[in-house]
GROMACS .gro file of C-alpha atoms in nm:
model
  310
    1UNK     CA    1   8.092  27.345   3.232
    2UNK     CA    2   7.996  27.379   3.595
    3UNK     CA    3   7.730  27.096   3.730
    4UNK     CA    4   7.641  27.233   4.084
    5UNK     CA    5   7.552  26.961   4.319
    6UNK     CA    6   7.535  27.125   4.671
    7UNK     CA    7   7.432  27.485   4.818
    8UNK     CA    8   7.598  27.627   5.158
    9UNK     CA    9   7.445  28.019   5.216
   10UNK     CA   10   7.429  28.213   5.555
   11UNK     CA   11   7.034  28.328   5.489
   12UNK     CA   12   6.892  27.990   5.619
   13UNK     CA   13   6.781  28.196   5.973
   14UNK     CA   14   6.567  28.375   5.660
   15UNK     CA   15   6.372  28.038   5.543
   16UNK     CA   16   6.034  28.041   5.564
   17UNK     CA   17   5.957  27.645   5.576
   18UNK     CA   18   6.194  27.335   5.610
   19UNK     CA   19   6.123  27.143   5.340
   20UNK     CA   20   6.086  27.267   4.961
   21UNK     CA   21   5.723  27.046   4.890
   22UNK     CA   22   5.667  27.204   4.606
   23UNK     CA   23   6.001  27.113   4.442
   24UNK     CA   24   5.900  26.756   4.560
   25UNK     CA   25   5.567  26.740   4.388
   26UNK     CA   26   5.741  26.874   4.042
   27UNK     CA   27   5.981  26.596   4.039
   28UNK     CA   28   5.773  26.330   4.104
   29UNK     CA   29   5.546  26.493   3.835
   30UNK     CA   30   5.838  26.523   3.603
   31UNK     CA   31   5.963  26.101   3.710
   32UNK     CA   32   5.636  25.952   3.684
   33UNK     CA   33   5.516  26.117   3.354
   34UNK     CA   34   5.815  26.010   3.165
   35UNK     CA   35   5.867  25.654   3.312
   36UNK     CA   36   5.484  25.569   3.243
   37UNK     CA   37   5.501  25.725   2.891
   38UNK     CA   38   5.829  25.553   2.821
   39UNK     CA   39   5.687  25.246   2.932
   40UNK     CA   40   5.322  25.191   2.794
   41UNK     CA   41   5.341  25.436   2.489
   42UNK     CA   42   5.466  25.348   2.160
   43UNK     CA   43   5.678  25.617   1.931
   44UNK     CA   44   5.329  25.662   1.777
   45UNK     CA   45   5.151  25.708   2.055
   46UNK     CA   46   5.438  25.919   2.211
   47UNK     CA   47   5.433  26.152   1.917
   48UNK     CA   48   5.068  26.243   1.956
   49UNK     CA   49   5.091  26.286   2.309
   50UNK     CA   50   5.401  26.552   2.255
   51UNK     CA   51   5.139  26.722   1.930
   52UNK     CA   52   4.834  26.748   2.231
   53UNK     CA   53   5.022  26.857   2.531
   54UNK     CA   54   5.294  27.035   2.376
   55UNK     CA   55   5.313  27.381   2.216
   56UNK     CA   56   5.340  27.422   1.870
   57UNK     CA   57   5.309  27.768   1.748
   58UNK     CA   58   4.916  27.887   1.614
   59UNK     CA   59   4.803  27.531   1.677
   60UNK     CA   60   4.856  27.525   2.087
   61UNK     CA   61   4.551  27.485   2.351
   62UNK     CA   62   4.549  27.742   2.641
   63UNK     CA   63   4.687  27.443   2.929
   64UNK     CA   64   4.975  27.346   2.681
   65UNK     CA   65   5.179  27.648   2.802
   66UNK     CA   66   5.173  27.415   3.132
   67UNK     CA   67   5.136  27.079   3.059
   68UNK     CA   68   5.478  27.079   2.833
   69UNK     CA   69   5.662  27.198   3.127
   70UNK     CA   70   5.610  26.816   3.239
   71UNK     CA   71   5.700  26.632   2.929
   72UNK     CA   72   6.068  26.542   2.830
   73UNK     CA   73   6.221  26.436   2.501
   74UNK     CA   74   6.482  26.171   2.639
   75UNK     CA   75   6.628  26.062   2.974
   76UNK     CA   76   6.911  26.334   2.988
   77UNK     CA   77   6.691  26.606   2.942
   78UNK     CA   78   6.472  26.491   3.245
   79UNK     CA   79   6.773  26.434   3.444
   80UNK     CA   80   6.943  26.763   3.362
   81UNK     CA   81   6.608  26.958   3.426
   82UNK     CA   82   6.548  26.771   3.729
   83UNK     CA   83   6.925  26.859   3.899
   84UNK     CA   84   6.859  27.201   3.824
   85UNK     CA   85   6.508  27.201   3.965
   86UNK     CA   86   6.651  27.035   4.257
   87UNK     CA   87   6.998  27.206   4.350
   88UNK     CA   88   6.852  27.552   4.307
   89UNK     CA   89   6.518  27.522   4.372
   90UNK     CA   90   6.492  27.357   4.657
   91UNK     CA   91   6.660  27.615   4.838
   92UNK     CA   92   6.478  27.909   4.662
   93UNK     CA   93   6.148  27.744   4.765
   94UNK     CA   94   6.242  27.769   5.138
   95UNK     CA   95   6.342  28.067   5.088
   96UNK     CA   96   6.039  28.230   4.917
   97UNK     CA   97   5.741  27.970   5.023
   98UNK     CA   98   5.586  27.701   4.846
   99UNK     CA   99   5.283  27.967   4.705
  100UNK     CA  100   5.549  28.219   4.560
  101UNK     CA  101   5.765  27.964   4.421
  102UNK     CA  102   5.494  27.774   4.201
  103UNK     CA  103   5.396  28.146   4.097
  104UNK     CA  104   5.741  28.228   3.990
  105UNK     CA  105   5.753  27.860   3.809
  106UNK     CA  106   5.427  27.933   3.650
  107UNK     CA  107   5.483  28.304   3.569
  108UNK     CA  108   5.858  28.153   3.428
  109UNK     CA  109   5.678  27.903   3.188
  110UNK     CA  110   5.444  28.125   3.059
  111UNK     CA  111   5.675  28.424   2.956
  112UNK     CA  112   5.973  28.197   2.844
  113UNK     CA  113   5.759  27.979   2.612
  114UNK     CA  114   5.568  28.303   2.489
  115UNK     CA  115   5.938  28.440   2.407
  116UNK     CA  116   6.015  28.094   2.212
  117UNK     CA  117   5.757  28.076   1.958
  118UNK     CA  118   5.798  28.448   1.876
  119UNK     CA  119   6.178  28.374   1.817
  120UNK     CA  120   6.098  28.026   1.721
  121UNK     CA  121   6.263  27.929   1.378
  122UNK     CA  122   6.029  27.913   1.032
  123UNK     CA  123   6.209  27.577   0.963
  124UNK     CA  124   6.056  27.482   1.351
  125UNK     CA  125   5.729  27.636   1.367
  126UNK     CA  126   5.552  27.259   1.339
  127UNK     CA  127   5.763  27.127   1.589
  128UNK     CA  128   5.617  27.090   1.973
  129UNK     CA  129   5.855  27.264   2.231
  130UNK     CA  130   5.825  27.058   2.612
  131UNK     CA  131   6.019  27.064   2.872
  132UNK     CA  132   6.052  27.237   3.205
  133UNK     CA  133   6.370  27.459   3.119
  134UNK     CA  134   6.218  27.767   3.053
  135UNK     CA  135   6.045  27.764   3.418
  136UNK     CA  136   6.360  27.635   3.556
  137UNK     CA  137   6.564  27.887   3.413
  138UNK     CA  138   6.284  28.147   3.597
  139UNK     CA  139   6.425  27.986   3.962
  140UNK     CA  140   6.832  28.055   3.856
  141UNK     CA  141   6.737  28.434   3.776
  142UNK     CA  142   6.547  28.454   4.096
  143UNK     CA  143   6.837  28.219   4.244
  144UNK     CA  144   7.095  28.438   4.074
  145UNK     CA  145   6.832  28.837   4.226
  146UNK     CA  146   6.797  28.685   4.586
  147UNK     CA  147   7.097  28.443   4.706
  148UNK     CA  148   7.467  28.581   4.502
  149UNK     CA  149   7.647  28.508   4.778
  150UNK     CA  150   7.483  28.155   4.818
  151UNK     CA  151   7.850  27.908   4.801
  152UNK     CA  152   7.807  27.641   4.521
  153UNK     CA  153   7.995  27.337   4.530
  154UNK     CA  154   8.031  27.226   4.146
  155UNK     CA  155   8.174  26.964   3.961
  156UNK     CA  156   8.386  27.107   3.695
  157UNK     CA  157   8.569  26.922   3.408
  158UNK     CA  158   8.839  27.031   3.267
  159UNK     CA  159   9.047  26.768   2.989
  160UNK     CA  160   8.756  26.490   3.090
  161UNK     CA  161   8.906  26.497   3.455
  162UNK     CA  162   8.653  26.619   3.729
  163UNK     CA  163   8.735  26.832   3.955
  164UNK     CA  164   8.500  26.981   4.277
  165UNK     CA  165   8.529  27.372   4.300
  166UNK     CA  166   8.318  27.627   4.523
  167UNK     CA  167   8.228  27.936   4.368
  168UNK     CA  168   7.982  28.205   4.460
  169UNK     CA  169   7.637  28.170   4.290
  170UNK     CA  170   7.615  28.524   4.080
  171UNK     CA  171   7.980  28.359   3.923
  172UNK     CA  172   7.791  28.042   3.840
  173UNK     CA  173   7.450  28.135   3.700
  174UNK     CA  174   7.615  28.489   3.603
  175UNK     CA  175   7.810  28.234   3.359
  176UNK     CA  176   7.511  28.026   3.287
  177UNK     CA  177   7.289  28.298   3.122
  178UNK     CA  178   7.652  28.433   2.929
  179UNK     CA  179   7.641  28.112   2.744
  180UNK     CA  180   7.253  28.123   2.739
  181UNK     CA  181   7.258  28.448   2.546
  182UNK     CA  182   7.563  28.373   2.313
  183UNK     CA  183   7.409  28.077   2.170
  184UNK     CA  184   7.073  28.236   2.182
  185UNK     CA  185   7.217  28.483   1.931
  186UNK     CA  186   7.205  28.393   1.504
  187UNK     CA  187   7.381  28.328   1.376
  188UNK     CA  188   7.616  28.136   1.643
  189UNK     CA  189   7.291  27.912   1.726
  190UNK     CA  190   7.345  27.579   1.541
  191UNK     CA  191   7.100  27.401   1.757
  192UNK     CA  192   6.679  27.434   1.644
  193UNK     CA  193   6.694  27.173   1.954
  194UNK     CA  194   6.700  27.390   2.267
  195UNK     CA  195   6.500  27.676   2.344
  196UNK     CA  196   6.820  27.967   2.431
  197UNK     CA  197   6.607  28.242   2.462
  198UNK     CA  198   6.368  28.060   2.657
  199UNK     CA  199   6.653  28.002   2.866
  200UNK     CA  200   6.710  28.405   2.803
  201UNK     CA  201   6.346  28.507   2.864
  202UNK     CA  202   6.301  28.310   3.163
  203UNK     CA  203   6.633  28.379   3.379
  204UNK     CA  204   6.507  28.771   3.343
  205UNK     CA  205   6.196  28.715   3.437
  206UNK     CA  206   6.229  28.513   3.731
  207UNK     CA  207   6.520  28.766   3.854
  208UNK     CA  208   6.280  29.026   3.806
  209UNK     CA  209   5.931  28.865   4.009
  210UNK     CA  210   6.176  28.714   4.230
  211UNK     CA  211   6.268  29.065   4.311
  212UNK     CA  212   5.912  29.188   4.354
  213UNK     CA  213   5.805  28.908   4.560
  214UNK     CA  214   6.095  28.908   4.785
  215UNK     CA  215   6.034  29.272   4.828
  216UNK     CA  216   5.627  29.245   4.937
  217UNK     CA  217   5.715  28.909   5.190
  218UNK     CA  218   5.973  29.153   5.344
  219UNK     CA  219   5.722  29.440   5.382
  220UNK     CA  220   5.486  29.167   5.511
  221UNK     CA  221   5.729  29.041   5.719
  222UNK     CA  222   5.801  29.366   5.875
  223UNK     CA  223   5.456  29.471   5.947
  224UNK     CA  224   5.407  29.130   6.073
  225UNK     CA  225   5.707  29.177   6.341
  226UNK     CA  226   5.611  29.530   6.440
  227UNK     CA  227   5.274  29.391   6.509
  228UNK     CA  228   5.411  29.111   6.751
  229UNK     CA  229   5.609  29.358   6.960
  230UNK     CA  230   5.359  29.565   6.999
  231UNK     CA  231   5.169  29.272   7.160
  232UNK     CA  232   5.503  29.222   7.346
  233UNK     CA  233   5.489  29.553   7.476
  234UNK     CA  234   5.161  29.530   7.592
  235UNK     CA  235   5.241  29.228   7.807
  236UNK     CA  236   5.530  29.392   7.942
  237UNK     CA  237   5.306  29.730   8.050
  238UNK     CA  238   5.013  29.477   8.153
  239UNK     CA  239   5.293  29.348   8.452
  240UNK     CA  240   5.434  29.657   8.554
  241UNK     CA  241   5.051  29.787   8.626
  242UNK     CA  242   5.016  29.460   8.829
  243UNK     CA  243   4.743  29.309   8.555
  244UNK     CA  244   4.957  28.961   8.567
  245UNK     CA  245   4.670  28.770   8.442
  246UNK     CA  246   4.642  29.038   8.097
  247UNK     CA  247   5.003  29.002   8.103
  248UNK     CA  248   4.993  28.655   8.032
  249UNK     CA  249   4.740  28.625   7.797
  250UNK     CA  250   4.924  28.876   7.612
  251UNK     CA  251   5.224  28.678   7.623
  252UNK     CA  252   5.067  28.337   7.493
  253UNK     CA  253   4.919  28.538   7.232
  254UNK     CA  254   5.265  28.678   7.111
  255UNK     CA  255   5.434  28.328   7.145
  256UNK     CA  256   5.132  28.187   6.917
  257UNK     CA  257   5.215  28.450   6.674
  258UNK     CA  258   5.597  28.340   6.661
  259UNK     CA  259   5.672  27.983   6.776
  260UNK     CA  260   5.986  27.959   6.646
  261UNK     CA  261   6.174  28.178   6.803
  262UNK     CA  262   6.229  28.369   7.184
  263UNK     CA  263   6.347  28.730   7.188
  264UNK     CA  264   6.566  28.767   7.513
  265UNK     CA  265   6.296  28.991   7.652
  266UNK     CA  266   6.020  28.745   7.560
  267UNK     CA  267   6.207  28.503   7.817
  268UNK     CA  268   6.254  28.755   8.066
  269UNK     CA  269   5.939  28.842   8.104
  270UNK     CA  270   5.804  28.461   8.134
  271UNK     CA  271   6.054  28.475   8.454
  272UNK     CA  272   5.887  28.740   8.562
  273UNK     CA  273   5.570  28.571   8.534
  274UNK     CA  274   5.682  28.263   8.675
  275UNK     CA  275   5.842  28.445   8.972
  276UNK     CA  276   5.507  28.669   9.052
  277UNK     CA  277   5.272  28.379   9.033
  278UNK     CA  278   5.426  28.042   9.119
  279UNK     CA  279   5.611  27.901   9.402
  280UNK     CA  280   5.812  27.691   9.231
  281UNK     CA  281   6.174  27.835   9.248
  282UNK     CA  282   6.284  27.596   9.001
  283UNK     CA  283   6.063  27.740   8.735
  284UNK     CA  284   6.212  28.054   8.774
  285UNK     CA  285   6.533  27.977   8.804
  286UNK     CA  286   6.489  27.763   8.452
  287UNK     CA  287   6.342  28.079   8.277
  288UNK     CA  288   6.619  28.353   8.448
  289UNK     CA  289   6.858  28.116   8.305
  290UNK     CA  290   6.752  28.105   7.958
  291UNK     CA  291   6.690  28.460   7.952
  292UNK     CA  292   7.066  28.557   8.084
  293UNK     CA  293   7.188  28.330   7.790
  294UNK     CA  294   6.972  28.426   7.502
  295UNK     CA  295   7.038  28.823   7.608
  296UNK     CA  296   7.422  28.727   7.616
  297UNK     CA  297   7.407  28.514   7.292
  298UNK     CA  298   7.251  28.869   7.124
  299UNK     CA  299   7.462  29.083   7.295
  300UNK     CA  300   7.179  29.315   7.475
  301UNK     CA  301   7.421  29.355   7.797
  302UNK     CA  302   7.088  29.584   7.940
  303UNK     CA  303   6.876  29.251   7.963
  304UNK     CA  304   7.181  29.091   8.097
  305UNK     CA  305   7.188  29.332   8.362
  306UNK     CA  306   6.790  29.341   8.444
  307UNK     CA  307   6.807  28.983   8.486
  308UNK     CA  308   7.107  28.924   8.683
  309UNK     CA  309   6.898  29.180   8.942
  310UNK     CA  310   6.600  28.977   8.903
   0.00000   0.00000   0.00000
């Protein structure tokens, strides 16, 4: 069995936010839940509160299909749905956005615990199914649809002794749902305890909706980018007509529009600027310089050129 532990990909210039708050807020959720029920609830009490907020198939309320995605039957299921949640999803969240990862989680808990009670056992139909797993299991497909190539460094144990391997993601999670559908499968499932083709349901479905919402941020993204140099271009046509003052409010409005990053021209053309409408050398001597680096750094040898003549 691998136990992944760390994530190393090349697509972080691709992340859309630095840290994964929604992955935050979920295990907190998940921590505090279980510690206070563990704590103040007797096996009673604990009982009932797994009948209320749990599903259990023809007696469920509508908010059960979420509210069992935060209860856990024991400490080593909260712990392994937590690692999950956290190796994987962390990264998938700032890859996607918070918004489009809580609707994969959601749309993942829905369809995987809809899948469950439909294959649910007769001997288990008055038992309550909780636990995250089936949402979780919606962030490896989309894990597994938008990041293969994503390096996973994973403890793997082999005669009891651990050993620490890196393998590519689509190996790991491609593994994963193998062993997800096998046991999933009567009569090789021996286990009424875990929910395999939630596991099933919900890997598909969050490689699928990954997929789709992947596909409209990068269409978004696109039309977004096209729409920023085309307020580029309008600065740069705004100086060469003399309009310096048009020029630079274009300019500020395109650097508004993307803070986080300089296209080589985008520096040139603040040199420019500088040079036409300031008298400090220094400023644009600062701006030239960044300019010839960042045009060097991206290979655009024409840039180079135009601002080694400016």
């Amino acid at each position: 069995m691998f136990i992944p532990f760390a994530i190393e990909t090349d697509r972080d210039w691709e992340f859309r936010q630095r840290h994964p708050y929604a992955v935050y807020t979920l295990l907190a959720t998940y921590i505090a839940i279980h510690v206070m029920f563990a704590a103040l609830l007797s096996p009673a009490q604990w009982s009932d509160v797994l009948y209320r907020f749990g599903v259990v198939q023809w007696e469920f309320a509508w908010y059960s299909f979420i509210t069992c995605t935060f209860l856990h039957v024991g400490w080593l299921h909260l712990i392994g749905n937590c690692l999950f949640l956290w190796v994987y999803g962390s990264t998938l969240e700032r890859f996607l956005g918070s918004a489009r990862f809580l609707m994969l989680y959601i749309a993942g808990a829905l369809l995987s615990t809809a899948v469950h009670l439909e294959t649910l056992s007769p001997f288990s139909q008055g038992v309550p199914t909780v636990g995250a797993s089936g949402a979780i299991s919606a962030v490896l497909g989309a894990f597994f649809a938008l990041l293969p190539k994503s390096r996973l460094r994973c403890v793997f144990f082999f005669f009891v002794r651990p050993f620490v391997v890196t393998l590519p993601a689509f190996v790991v999670l491609g593994l994963w749902f193998i062993g997800q559908l096998y046991f999933s499968l009567e009569p090789v499932s021996a286990s009424e305890e875990v929910a395999f083709w939630a596991h099933v349901a919900g890997f598909a479905a969050g490689a699928v909706f990954g997929v789709v919402l992947h596909g409209r941020l990068k269409r978004s993204g696109e039309r977004d980018e096209m729409h920023r140099l085309n307020i580029l271009g309008q600065a740069w046509s705004a100086f060469f007509r003399g309009d310096e003052s048009s020029a630079r409010t274009l300019k500020e409005a395109y650097d508004a529009q993307c803070p986080r990053h300089e296209e080589p021209s985008t520096a040139l053309l603040t040199a420019c600027l500088a040079k036409q409408t300031s008298a400090e050398l220094d400023a644009m001597h600062h701006y030239l310089h960044r300019a010839y680096n960042k045009a060097m750094n991206a290979l655009q040898y024409s840039t180079v050129v135009t601002v080694y003549l400016t």
